[in-house]
Amino acid sequence: MIMQHLVSMEHLSVEEIENLIQKAMQYKAGEAVPNLQGRYIANLFFENSTRTKCSFEMAEHRLNMKQLNFESSVSSVQKGESLYDTCRTLQSIGCDALVIRHEQNHYYEALLNMGIPIINAGDGSGQHPTQSLLDLMTIYETFGRFEGLKVVICGDIKNSRVARSNFHSLTALGANVVFSSPDVWKDDSMAADYVELDDVIDEVDIVMLLRVQHERHDGNAQGFEKADYHRQYGLTEARYAKLQEHAIVMHPAPVNRDVEIADALVEAPKSRIFEQMSNGVYIRMAVLAEILKG
């Protein structure tokens, strides 16, 4: 079955996830990289991005795709054009696929019947499927499996599309996922147990830290102190020392150093933060190739 879109991890089967990871690992090894010369794509980013936007661009270059330059700040969006009309315009002039990041949750629902593939690069606090896939690839490269792995996702659960995407995918793949979070950032819509980080730090295989998303807090972060957060929910050097020998540390970035993770640990031996970024290029190549192969 050919993928038509990628908008949510909930829409992917376990087999599709495994297929994308295997393709990405092949491309990383320099094997069977497809040539999508003659295919045109536009990257529509209505929220700031470094890693996701640049790695999509790198993936597209490596597949020999042509990119249409789109900048929301100088587009007709500033004249009141809707997202739908913007996308229909790009489809009409010949784009083969659209990569979109937007602050509205589920923005893609109005676009799926348009007849052009939509790849969700992040919707509000909803989903971030390619981030989840690159995280899964990084985990698989380390452990060779998902079944039975113990994962703690720590931080701003309520506002994190990464937490939502990874909870669904890791659980579907057989991992045991728990959350650790301040009460104000808990999200009871996901059926995960909440724990104190210190109670599980010496038991988990993976510590996945989340960025504190001040831009989505609507005043709920009043009184937030970096030092207090780091002491209660951050990966301190003392907590790092308690990790199992084989355990790894992950973070979707950008990293607030000495908040979610101690500055000295960002590139520590157990950290996979920059490996995640590298894998993002290959997983996005796999997504693009799978969607456009028809």
PDB file of C-alpha atoms in Angstrom:
ATOM      1  CA  MET A   1       0.000   0.000   0.000  1.00  0.00           C
ATOM      2  CA  ILE A   2       1.415   3.365  -1.058  1.00  0.00           C
ATOM      3  CA  MET A   3       1.478   6.109   1.587  1.00  0.00           C
ATOM      4  CA  GLN A   4      -0.519   9.098   0.369  1.00  0.00           C
ATOM      5  CA  HIS A   5       0.238  11.423   3.294  1.00  0.00           C
ATOM      6  CA  LEU A   6       2.119  11.472   6.594  1.00  0.00           C
ATOM      7  CA  VAL A   7       0.235  13.546   9.135  1.00  0.00           C
ATOM      8  CA  SER A   8       0.155  11.483  12.347  1.00  0.00           C
ATOM      9  CA  MET A   9       1.889   8.464  13.847  1.00  0.00           C
ATOM     10  CA  GLU A  10      -1.564   7.116  14.631  1.00  0.00           C
ATOM     11  CA  HIS A  11      -2.131   6.644  10.906  1.00  0.00           C
ATOM     12  CA  LEU A  12       0.951   4.427  10.464  1.00  0.00           C
ATOM     13  CA  SER A  13       0.932   0.674  11.011  1.00  0.00           C
ATOM     14  CA  VAL A  14       3.796  -1.072  12.767  1.00  0.00           C
ATOM     15  CA  GLU A  15       4.814  -2.535   9.410  1.00  0.00           C
ATOM     16  CA  GLU A  16       4.926   0.912   7.794  1.00  0.00           C
ATOM     17  CA  ILE A  17       7.039   2.269  10.650  1.00  0.00           C
ATOM     18  CA  GLU A  18       9.483  -0.609  10.365  1.00  0.00           C
ATOM     19  CA  ASN A  19       9.663  -0.198   6.576  1.00  0.00           C
ATOM     20  CA  LEU A  20      10.507   3.505   6.847  1.00  0.00           C
ATOM     21  CA  ILE A  21      13.224   2.819   9.427  1.00  0.00           C
ATOM     22  CA  GLN A  22      14.790   0.133   7.246  1.00  0.00           C
ATOM     23  CA  LYS A  23      14.753   2.412   4.195  1.00  0.00           C
ATOM     24  CA  ALA A  24      16.332   5.242   6.188  1.00  0.00           C
ATOM     25  CA  MET A  25      19.071   2.937   7.440  1.00  0.00           C
ATOM     26  CA  GLN A  26      19.751   1.833   3.848  1.00  0.00           C
ATOM     27  CA  TYR A  27      20.064   5.443   2.716  1.00  0.00           C
ATOM     28  CA  LYS A  28      22.354   6.196   5.645  1.00  0.00           C
ATOM     29  CA  ALA A  29      24.567   3.339   4.466  1.00  0.00           C
ATOM     30  CA  GLY A  30      24.567   4.819   0.951  1.00  0.00           C
ATOM     31  CA  GLU A  31      22.454   2.023  -0.493  1.00  0.00           C
ATOM     32  CA  ALA A  32      19.609   2.226  -3.027  1.00  0.00           C
ATOM     33  CA  VAL A  33      19.082   5.980  -2.741  1.00  0.00           C
ATOM     34  CA  PRO A  34      16.299   6.893  -5.195  1.00  0.00           C
ATOM     35  CA  ASN A  35      16.479   9.743  -7.666  1.00  0.00           C
ATOM     36  CA  LEU A  36      13.384  11.973  -7.546  1.00  0.00           C
ATOM     37  CA  GLN A  37      14.652  14.366 -10.169  1.00  0.00           C
ATOM     38  CA  GLY A  38      11.791  16.319 -11.721  1.00  0.00           C
ATOM     39  CA  ARG A  39       9.661  16.266  -8.569  1.00  0.00           C
ATOM     40  CA  TYR A  40       8.807  19.642  -7.045  1.00  0.00           C
ATOM     41  CA  ILE A  41       8.181  20.336  -3.380  1.00  0.00           C
ATOM     42  CA  ALA A  42       7.409  23.342  -1.184  1.00  0.00           C
ATOM     43  CA  ASN A  43       8.239  23.600   2.516  1.00  0.00           C
ATOM     44  CA  LEU A  44       5.641  25.748   4.275  1.00  0.00           C
ATOM     45  CA  PHE A  45       6.836  26.659   7.762  1.00  0.00           C
ATOM     46  CA  PHE A  46       4.503  28.961   9.689  1.00  0.00           C
ATOM     47  CA  GLU A  47       6.435  28.372  12.927  1.00  0.00           C
ATOM     48  CA  ASN A  48      10.146  28.806  13.501  1.00  0.00           C
ATOM     49  CA  SER A  49      12.340  25.798  12.796  1.00  0.00           C
ATOM     50  CA  THR A  50      15.988  24.948  12.305  1.00  0.00           C
ATOM     51  CA  ARG A  51      16.370  21.158  12.482  1.00  0.00           C
ATOM     52  CA  THR A  52      13.125  20.082  10.830  1.00  0.00           C
ATOM     53  CA  LYS A  53      13.177  22.644   8.027  1.00  0.00           C
ATOM     54  CA  CYS A  54      16.861  22.247   7.211  1.00  0.00           C
ATOM     55  CA  SER A  55      16.808  18.454   7.361  1.00  0.00           C
ATOM     56  CA  PHE A  56      13.801  18.320   5.028  1.00  0.00           C
ATOM     57  CA  GLU A  57      15.709  20.606   2.673  1.00  0.00           C
ATOM     58  CA  MET A  58      18.811  18.392   2.885  1.00  0.00           C
ATOM     59  CA  ALA A  59      16.702  15.270   2.316  1.00  0.00           C
ATOM     60  CA  GLU A  60      15.121  16.867  -0.745  1.00  0.00           C
ATOM     61  CA  HIS A  61      18.519  17.863  -2.139  1.00  0.00           C
ATOM     62  CA  ARG A  62      19.867  14.342  -1.675  1.00  0.00           C
ATOM     63  CA  LEU A  63      16.869  12.980  -3.579  1.00  0.00           C
ATOM     64  CA  ASN A  64      17.506  15.528  -6.378  1.00  0.00           C
ATOM     65  CA  MET A  65      14.132  17.184  -5.853  1.00  0.00           C
ATOM     66  CA  LYS A  66      13.427  20.782  -6.855  1.00  0.00           C
ATOM     67  CA  GLN A  67      12.365  23.143  -4.080  1.00  0.00           C
ATOM     68  CA  LEU A  68      10.019  26.076  -4.485  1.00  0.00           C
ATOM     69  CA  ASN A  69      11.046  28.906  -2.225  1.00  0.00           C
ATOM     70  CA  PHE A  70       8.205  29.742   0.191  1.00  0.00           C
ATOM     71  CA  GLU A  71       8.461  32.242   3.019  1.00  0.00           C
ATOM     72  CA  SER A  72       5.252  32.881   4.941  1.00  0.00           C
ATOM     73  CA  SER A  73       6.433  36.343   5.984  1.00  0.00           C
ATOM     74  CA  VAL A  74       6.436  37.567   2.373  1.00  0.00           C
ATOM     75  CA  SER A  75       3.621  35.419   0.993  1.00  0.00           C
ATOM     76  CA  SER A  76      -0.044  36.210   0.388  1.00  0.00           C
ATOM     77  CA  VAL A  77      -0.749  34.789   3.844  1.00  0.00           C
ATOM     78  CA  GLN A  78       0.096  38.315   4.987  1.00  0.00           C
ATOM     79  CA  LYS A  79      -2.805  39.548   2.825  1.00  0.00           C
ATOM     80  CA  GLY A  80      -5.228  37.152   4.499  1.00  0.00           C
ATOM     81  CA  GLU A  81      -4.945  34.146   2.192  1.00  0.00           C
ATOM     82  CA  SER A  82      -6.048  30.929   3.898  1.00  0.00           C
ATOM     83  CA  LEU A  83      -3.792  27.908   4.312  1.00  0.00           C
ATOM     84  CA  TYR A  84      -6.080  25.942   2.016  1.00  0.00           C
ATOM     85  CA  ASP A  85      -5.832  28.518  -0.783  1.00  0.00           C
ATOM     86  CA  THR A  86      -2.069  28.750  -0.356  1.00  0.00           C
ATOM     87  CA  CYS A  87      -1.773  24.982  -0.742  1.00  0.00           C
ATOM     88  CA  ARG A  88      -4.163  24.876  -3.704  1.00  0.00           C
ATOM     89  CA  THR A  89      -2.059  27.567  -5.373  1.00  0.00           C
ATOM     90  CA  LEU A  90       1.141  25.539  -4.939  1.00  0.00           C
ATOM     91  CA  GLN A  91      -0.607  22.431  -6.206  1.00  0.00           C
ATOM     92  CA  SER A  92      -1.953  24.324  -9.215  1.00  0.00           C
ATOM     93  CA  ILE A  93       1.458  25.578 -10.305  1.00  0.00           C
ATOM     94  CA  GLY A  94       2.946  22.084 -10.208  1.00  0.00           C
ATOM     95  CA  CYS A  95       4.111  21.059  -6.731  1.00  0.00           C
ATOM     96  CA  ASP A  96       4.153  17.301  -6.175  1.00  0.00           C
ATOM     97  CA  ALA A  97       4.096  17.425  -2.349  1.00  0.00           C
ATOM     98  CA  LEU A  98       3.879  19.906   0.526  1.00  0.00           C
ATOM     99  CA  VAL A  99       5.759  19.834   3.829  1.00  0.00           C
ATOM    100  CA  ILE A 100       3.868  21.951   6.361  1.00  0.00           C
ATOM    101  CA  ARG A 101       4.450  23.155   9.913  1.00  0.00           C
ATOM    102  CA  HIS A 102       1.572  25.141  11.392  1.00  0.00           C
ATOM    103  CA  GLU A 103       0.533  26.331  14.845  1.00  0.00           C
ATOM    104  CA  GLN A 104      -3.021  24.993  14.451  1.00  0.00           C
ATOM    105  CA  ASN A 105      -3.686  21.468  15.699  1.00  0.00           C
ATOM    106  CA  HIS A 106      -4.999  19.160  12.942  1.00  0.00           C
ATOM    107  CA  TYR A 107      -4.577  21.844  10.263  1.00  0.00           C
ATOM    108  CA  TYR A 108      -4.096  19.028   7.760  1.00  0.00           C
ATOM    109  CA  GLU A 109      -7.667  17.717   8.026  1.00  0.00           C
ATOM    110  CA  ALA A 110      -8.871  20.377   5.577  1.00  0.00           C
ATOM    111  CA  LEU A 111      -6.134  19.494   3.066  1.00  0.00           C
ATOM    112  CA  LEU A 112      -6.176  15.712   2.744  1.00  0.00           C
ATOM    113  CA  ASN A 113      -8.729  15.552  -0.091  1.00  0.00           C
ATOM    114  CA  MET A 114      -6.906  18.158  -2.155  1.00  0.00           C
ATOM    115  CA  GLY A 115      -5.070  15.591  -4.267  1.00  0.00           C
ATOM    116  CA  ILE A 116      -1.517  16.472  -3.216  1.00  0.00           C
ATOM    117  CA  PRO A 117       0.551  14.640  -0.562  1.00  0.00           C
ATOM    118  CA  ILE A 118       0.781  16.440   2.781  1.00  0.00           C
ATOM    119  CA  ILE A 119       3.697  15.776   5.143  1.00  0.00           C
ATOM    120  CA  ASN A 120       3.105  17.156   8.616  1.00  0.00           C
ATOM    121  CA  ALA A 121       6.240  18.825   9.984  1.00  0.00           C
ATOM    122  CA  GLY A 122       4.430  19.643  13.235  1.00  0.00           C
ATOM    123  CA  ASP A 123       0.919  20.832  14.057  1.00  0.00           C
ATOM    124  CA  GLY A 124       0.617  22.920  17.225  1.00  0.00           C
ATOM    125  CA  SER A 125       0.780  20.565  20.195  1.00  0.00           C
ATOM    126  CA  GLY A 126      -0.625  17.723  18.095  1.00  0.00           C
ATOM    127  CA  GLN A 127       1.776  15.488  16.157  1.00  0.00           C
ATOM    128  CA  HIS A 128       5.325  15.511  14.806  1.00  0.00           C
ATOM    129  CA  PRO A 129       5.568  12.231  12.885  1.00  0.00           C
ATOM    130  CA  THR A 130       8.980  12.629  11.262  1.00  0.00           C
ATOM    131  CA  GLN A 131      10.520  13.540  14.638  1.00  0.00           C
ATOM    132  CA  SER A 132       9.016  10.392  16.096  1.00  0.00           C
ATOM    133  CA  LEU A 133      10.339   8.310  13.202  1.00  0.00           C
ATOM    134  CA  LEU A 134      13.878   9.666  13.547  1.00  0.00           C
ATOM    135  CA  ASP A 135      13.707   8.986  17.277  1.00  0.00           C
ATOM    136  CA  LEU A 136      12.600   5.425  16.569  1.00  0.00           C
ATOM    137  CA  MET A 137      15.419   4.982  14.061  1.00  0.00           C
ATOM    138  CA  THR A 138      17.942   6.187  16.643  1.00  0.00           C
ATOM    139  CA  ILE A 139      16.552   3.800  19.258  1.00  0.00           C
ATOM    140  CA  TYR A 140      16.584   0.884  16.815  1.00  0.00           C
ATOM    141  CA  GLU A 141      20.195   1.565  15.812  1.00  0.00           C
ATOM    142  CA  THR A 142      21.161   1.372  19.494  1.00  0.00           C
ATOM    143  CA  PHE A 143      19.070  -1.545  20.729  1.00  0.00           C
ATOM    144  CA  GLY A 144      17.937  -3.419  17.622  1.00  0.00           C
ATOM    145  CA  ARG A 145      14.453  -3.720  19.094  1.00  0.00           C
ATOM    146  CA  PHE A 146      11.610  -1.851  20.805  1.00  0.00           C
ATOM    147  CA  GLU A 147       9.843  -4.666  22.629  1.00  0.00           C
ATOM    148  CA  GLY A 148      10.320  -4.396  26.387  1.00  0.00           C
ATOM    149  CA  LEU A 149      12.398  -1.206  26.385  1.00  0.00           C
ATOM    150  CA  LYS A 150      11.725   1.102  29.331  1.00  0.00           C
ATOM    151  CA  VAL A 151      11.343   4.747  28.339  1.00  0.00           C
ATOM    152  CA  VAL A 152      10.754   7.830  30.463  1.00  0.00           C
ATOM    153  CA  ILE A 153       9.597  10.967  28.626  1.00  0.00           C
ATOM    154  CA  CYS A 154      10.237  13.928  30.871  1.00  0.00           C
ATOM    155  CA  GLY A 155       9.087  17.532  30.778  1.00  0.00           C
ATOM    156  CA  ASP A 156       6.378  19.575  29.107  1.00  0.00           C
ATOM    157  CA  ILE A 157       4.059  16.689  28.167  1.00  0.00           C
ATOM    158  CA  LYS A 158       0.921  18.766  27.680  1.00  0.00           C
ATOM    159  CA  ASN A 159       2.367  20.998  24.975  1.00  0.00           C
ATOM    160  CA  SER A 160       4.619  18.460  23.277  1.00  0.00           C
ATOM    161  CA  ARG A 161       3.745  16.976  19.905  1.00  0.00           C
ATOM    162  CA  VAL A 162       6.910  14.880  20.309  1.00  0.00           C
ATOM    163  CA  ALA A 163       5.588  13.286  23.494  1.00  0.00           C
ATOM    164  CA  ARG A 164       2.249  12.509  21.871  1.00  0.00           C
ATOM    165  CA  SER A 165       3.762  11.026  18.708  1.00  0.00           C
ATOM    166  CA  ASN A 166       6.368   8.978  20.562  1.00  0.00           C
ATOM    167  CA  PHE A 167       4.006   7.672  23.207  1.00  0.00           C
ATOM    168  CA  HIS A 168       1.737   6.268  20.529  1.00  0.00           C
ATOM    169  CA  SER A 169       4.486   4.799  18.350  1.00  0.00           C
ATOM    170  CA  LEU A 170       6.676   3.385  21.112  1.00  0.00           C
ATOM    171  CA  THR A 171       3.691   1.778  22.828  1.00  0.00           C
ATOM    172  CA  ALA A 172       2.530   0.263  19.538  1.00  0.00           C
ATOM    173  CA  LEU A 173       6.026  -1.181  19.048  1.00  0.00           C
ATOM    174  CA  GLY A 174       6.051  -2.822  22.476  1.00  0.00           C
ATOM    175  CA  ALA A 175       8.024  -0.387  24.634  1.00  0.00           C
ATOM    176  CA  ASN A 176       6.983   0.555  28.161  1.00  0.00           C
ATOM    177  CA  VAL A 177       6.576   4.340  28.350  1.00  0.00           C
ATOM    178  CA  VAL A 178       6.110   6.492  31.451  1.00  0.00           C
ATOM    179  CA  PHE A 179       5.979  10.271  31.861  1.00  0.00           C
ATOM    180  CA  SER A 180       7.525  12.639  34.360  1.00  0.00           C
ATOM    181  CA  SER A 181       6.220  16.200  34.436  1.00  0.00           C
ATOM    182  CA  PRO A 182       5.187  19.142  36.618  1.00  0.00           C
ATOM    183  CA  ASP A 183       1.477  18.907  37.408  1.00  0.00           C
ATOM    184  CA  VAL A 184       0.633  21.922  35.255  1.00  0.00           C
ATOM    185  CA  TRP A 185       2.063  20.223  32.159  1.00  0.00           C
ATOM    186  CA  LYS A 186       0.528  16.774  32.584  1.00  0.00           C
ATOM    187  CA  ASP A 187      -1.797  15.437  29.891  1.00  0.00           C
ATOM    188  CA  ASP A 188      -4.279  12.806  31.014  1.00  0.00           C
ATOM    189  CA  SER A 189      -5.485  12.141  27.474  1.00  0.00           C
ATOM    190  CA  MET A 190      -2.653   9.627  27.095  1.00  0.00           C
ATOM    191  CA  ALA A 191      -2.828   6.454  29.154  1.00  0.00           C
ATOM    192  CA  ALA A 192       0.661   6.636  30.634  1.00  0.00           C
ATOM    193  CA  ASP A 193       1.711   6.506  34.281  1.00  0.00           C
ATOM    194  CA  TYR A 194       3.403   9.559  35.765  1.00  0.00           C
ATOM    195  CA  VAL A 195       6.489   8.942  37.886  1.00  0.00           C
ATOM    196  CA  GLU A 196       9.178  10.861  39.723  1.00  0.00           C
ATOM    197  CA  LEU A 197      12.285  10.946  37.580  1.00  0.00           C
ATOM    198  CA  ASP A 198      14.517   9.882  40.460  1.00  0.00           C
ATOM    199  CA  ASP A 199      12.384   6.773  41.034  1.00  0.00           C
ATOM    200  CA  VAL A 200      13.119   5.360  37.560  1.00  0.00           C
ATOM    201  CA  ILE A 201      16.390   6.944  36.447  1.00  0.00           C
ATOM    202  CA  ASP A 202      18.434   3.826  37.264  1.00  0.00           C
ATOM    203  CA  GLU A 203      15.935   1.464  35.585  1.00  0.00           C
ATOM    204  CA  VAL A 204      15.177   2.988  32.191  1.00  0.00           C
ATOM    205  CA  ASP A 205      16.824   2.259  28.874  1.00  0.00           C
ATOM    206  CA  ILE A 206      15.960   5.646  27.382  1.00  0.00           C
ATOM    207  CA  VAL A 207      15.583   9.105  28.919  1.00  0.00           C
ATOM    208  CA  MET A 208      13.740  11.338  26.476  1.00  0.00           C
ATOM    209  CA  LEU A 209      13.809  14.979  27.536  1.00  0.00           C
ATOM    210  CA  LEU A 210      11.419  17.609  26.166  1.00  0.00           C
ATOM    211  CA  ARG A 211      11.944  21.290  25.557  1.00  0.00           C
ATOM    212  CA  VAL A 212      10.057  23.635  27.885  1.00  0.00           C
ATOM    213  CA  GLN A 213       7.701  25.323  25.410  1.00  0.00           C
ATOM    214  CA  HIS A 214       7.128  28.770  26.858  1.00  0.00           C
ATOM    215  CA  GLU A 215       5.423  29.927  23.647  1.00  0.00           C
ATOM    216  CA  ARG A 216       2.492  27.570  24.316  1.00  0.00           C
ATOM    217  CA  HIS A 217       1.998  28.140  28.018  1.00  0.00           C
ATOM    218  CA  ASP A 218      -0.491  31.023  28.033  1.00  0.00           C
ATOM    219  CA  GLY A 219       0.734  32.184  31.412  1.00  0.00           C
ATOM    220  CA  ASN A 220       0.869  28.704  32.973  1.00  0.00           C
ATOM    221  CA  ALA A 221       4.630  29.003  33.394  1.00  0.00           C
ATOM    222  CA  GLN A 222       4.366  31.925  35.776  1.00  0.00           C
ATOM    223  CA  GLY A 223       6.941  31.552  38.496  1.00  0.00           C
ATOM    224  CA  PHE A 224       9.029  29.186  36.357  1.00  0.00           C
ATOM    225  CA  GLU A 225      12.639  29.141  37.502  1.00  0.00           C
ATOM    226  CA  LYS A 226      15.256  27.451  35.347  1.00  0.00           C
ATOM    227  CA  ALA A 227      17.303  26.235  38.301  1.00  0.00           C
ATOM    228  CA  ASP A 228      14.265  24.762  40.068  1.00  0.00           C
ATOM    229  CA  TYR A 229      13.097  22.981  36.915  1.00  0.00           C
ATOM    230  CA  HIS A 230      16.559  21.583  36.279  1.00  0.00           C
ATOM    231  CA  ARG A 231      16.806  20.314  39.845  1.00  0.00           C
ATOM    232  CA  GLN A 232      13.410  18.570  39.752  1.00  0.00           C
ATOM    233  CA  TYR A 233      12.996  17.467  36.145  1.00  0.00           C
ATOM    234  CA  GLY A 234      16.284  18.001  34.340  1.00  0.00           C
ATOM    235  CA  LEU A 235      19.014  15.500  33.568  1.00  0.00           C
ATOM    236  CA  THR A 236      21.629  16.597  36.067  1.00  0.00           C
ATOM    237  CA  GLU A 237      25.094  15.129  36.225  1.00  0.00           C
ATOM    238  CA  ALA A 238      24.058  13.234  39.369  1.00  0.00           C
ATOM    239  CA  ARG A 239      21.127  11.631  37.544  1.00  0.00           C
ATOM    240  CA  TYR A 240      23.286  10.853  34.527  1.00  0.00           C
ATOM    241  CA  ALA A 241      25.680   8.951  36.806  1.00  0.00           C
ATOM    242  CA  LYS A 242      22.792   6.677  37.879  1.00  0.00           C
ATOM    243  CA  LEU A 243      21.852   5.623  34.351  1.00  0.00           C
ATOM    244  CA  GLN A 244      22.411   2.022  33.337  1.00  0.00           C
ATOM    245  CA  GLU A 245      25.557   1.462  31.305  1.00  0.00           C
ATOM    246  CA  HIS A 246      23.594   0.841  28.101  1.00  0.00           C
ATOM    247  CA  ALA A 247      21.051   3.653  28.579  1.00  0.00           C
ATOM    248  CA  ILE A 248      20.790   6.558  26.145  1.00  0.00           C
ATOM    249  CA  VAL A 249      19.687  10.188  26.407  1.00  0.00           C
ATOM    250  CA  MET A 250      17.494  11.836  23.785  1.00  0.00           C
ATOM    251  CA  HIS A 251      16.076  15.321  23.174  1.00  0.00           C
ATOM    252  CA  PRO A 252      14.243  16.655  20.076  1.00  0.00           C
ATOM    253  CA  ALA A 253      16.035  20.030  20.369  1.00  0.00           C
ATOM    254  CA  PRO A 254      16.478  22.933  20.465  1.00  0.00           C
ATOM    255  CA  VAL A 255      18.009  22.269  23.854  1.00  0.00           C
ATOM    256  CA  ASN A 256      17.722  24.708  26.733  1.00  0.00           C
ATOM    257  CA  ARG A 257      21.068  23.909  28.311  1.00  0.00           C
ATOM    258  CA  ASP A 258      21.079  23.654  32.105  1.00  0.00           C
ATOM    259  CA  VAL A 259      17.276  23.487  32.038  1.00  0.00           C
ATOM    260  CA  GLU A 260      16.248  20.153  30.489  1.00  0.00           C
ATOM    261  CA  ILE A 261      19.804  18.824  30.494  1.00  0.00           C
ATOM    262  CA  ALA A 262      23.081  19.910  32.041  1.00  0.00           C
ATOM    263  CA  ASP A 263      25.294  21.707  29.557  1.00  0.00           C
ATOM    264  CA  ALA A 264      28.128  19.209  30.030  1.00  0.00           C
ATOM    265  CA  LEU A 265      25.834  16.286  29.106  1.00  0.00           C
ATOM    266  CA  VAL A 266      24.534  17.474  25.733  1.00  0.00           C
ATOM    267  CA  GLU A 267      27.400  15.664  23.987  1.00  0.00           C
ATOM    268  CA  ALA A 268      28.146  13.106  26.701  1.00  0.00           C
ATOM    269  CA  PRO A 269      28.780   9.468  25.653  1.00  0.00           C
ATOM    270  CA  LYS A 270      25.195   8.381  26.334  1.00  0.00           C
ATOM    271  CA  SER A 271      23.699  11.339  24.480  1.00  0.00           C
ATOM    272  CA  ARG A 272      22.152  10.690  21.062  1.00  0.00           C
ATOM    273  CA  ILE A 273      20.959  14.275  20.514  1.00  0.00           C
ATOM    274  CA  PHE A 274      23.105  15.053  17.480  1.00  0.00           C
ATOM    275  CA  GLU A 275      22.714  11.521  16.132  1.00  0.00           C
ATOM    276  CA  GLN A 276      18.967  12.165  16.147  1.00  0.00           C
ATOM    277  CA  MET A 277      19.543  15.226  13.985  1.00  0.00           C
ATOM    278  CA  SER A 278      21.661  13.247  11.517  1.00  0.00           C
ATOM    279  CA  ASN A 279      19.041  10.516  11.320  1.00  0.00           C
ATOM    280  CA  GLY A 280      16.388  13.126  10.613  1.00  0.00           C
ATOM    281  CA  VAL A 281      17.767  13.602   7.102  1.00  0.00           C
ATOM    282  CA  TYR A 282      17.583   9.888   6.264  1.00  0.00           C
ATOM    283  CA  ILE A 283      14.151   9.292   7.751  1.00  0.00           C
ATOM    284  CA  ARG A 284      12.777  12.275   5.836  1.00  0.00           C
ATOM    285  CA  MET A 285      14.360  10.920   2.663  1.00  0.00           C
ATOM    286  CA  ALA A 286      12.540   7.654   3.333  1.00  0.00           C
ATOM    287  CA  VAL A 287       9.207   9.412   3.893  1.00  0.00           C
ATOM    288  CA  LEU A 288       9.529  11.485   0.728  1.00  0.00           C
ATOM    289  CA  ALA A 289      10.585   8.493  -1.352  1.00  0.00           C
ATOM    290  CA  GLU A 290       7.757   6.328  -0.026  1.00  0.00           C
ATOM    291  CA  ILE A 291       5.087   8.946  -0.629  1.00  0.00           C
ATOM    292  CA  LEU A 292       6.343   9.979  -4.078  1.00  0.00           C
ATOM    293  CA  LYS A 293       7.347   6.575  -5.409  1.00  0.00           C
ATOM    294  CA  GLY A 294       4.057   6.326  -7.301  1.00  0.00           C
TER     295      GLY A 294
END
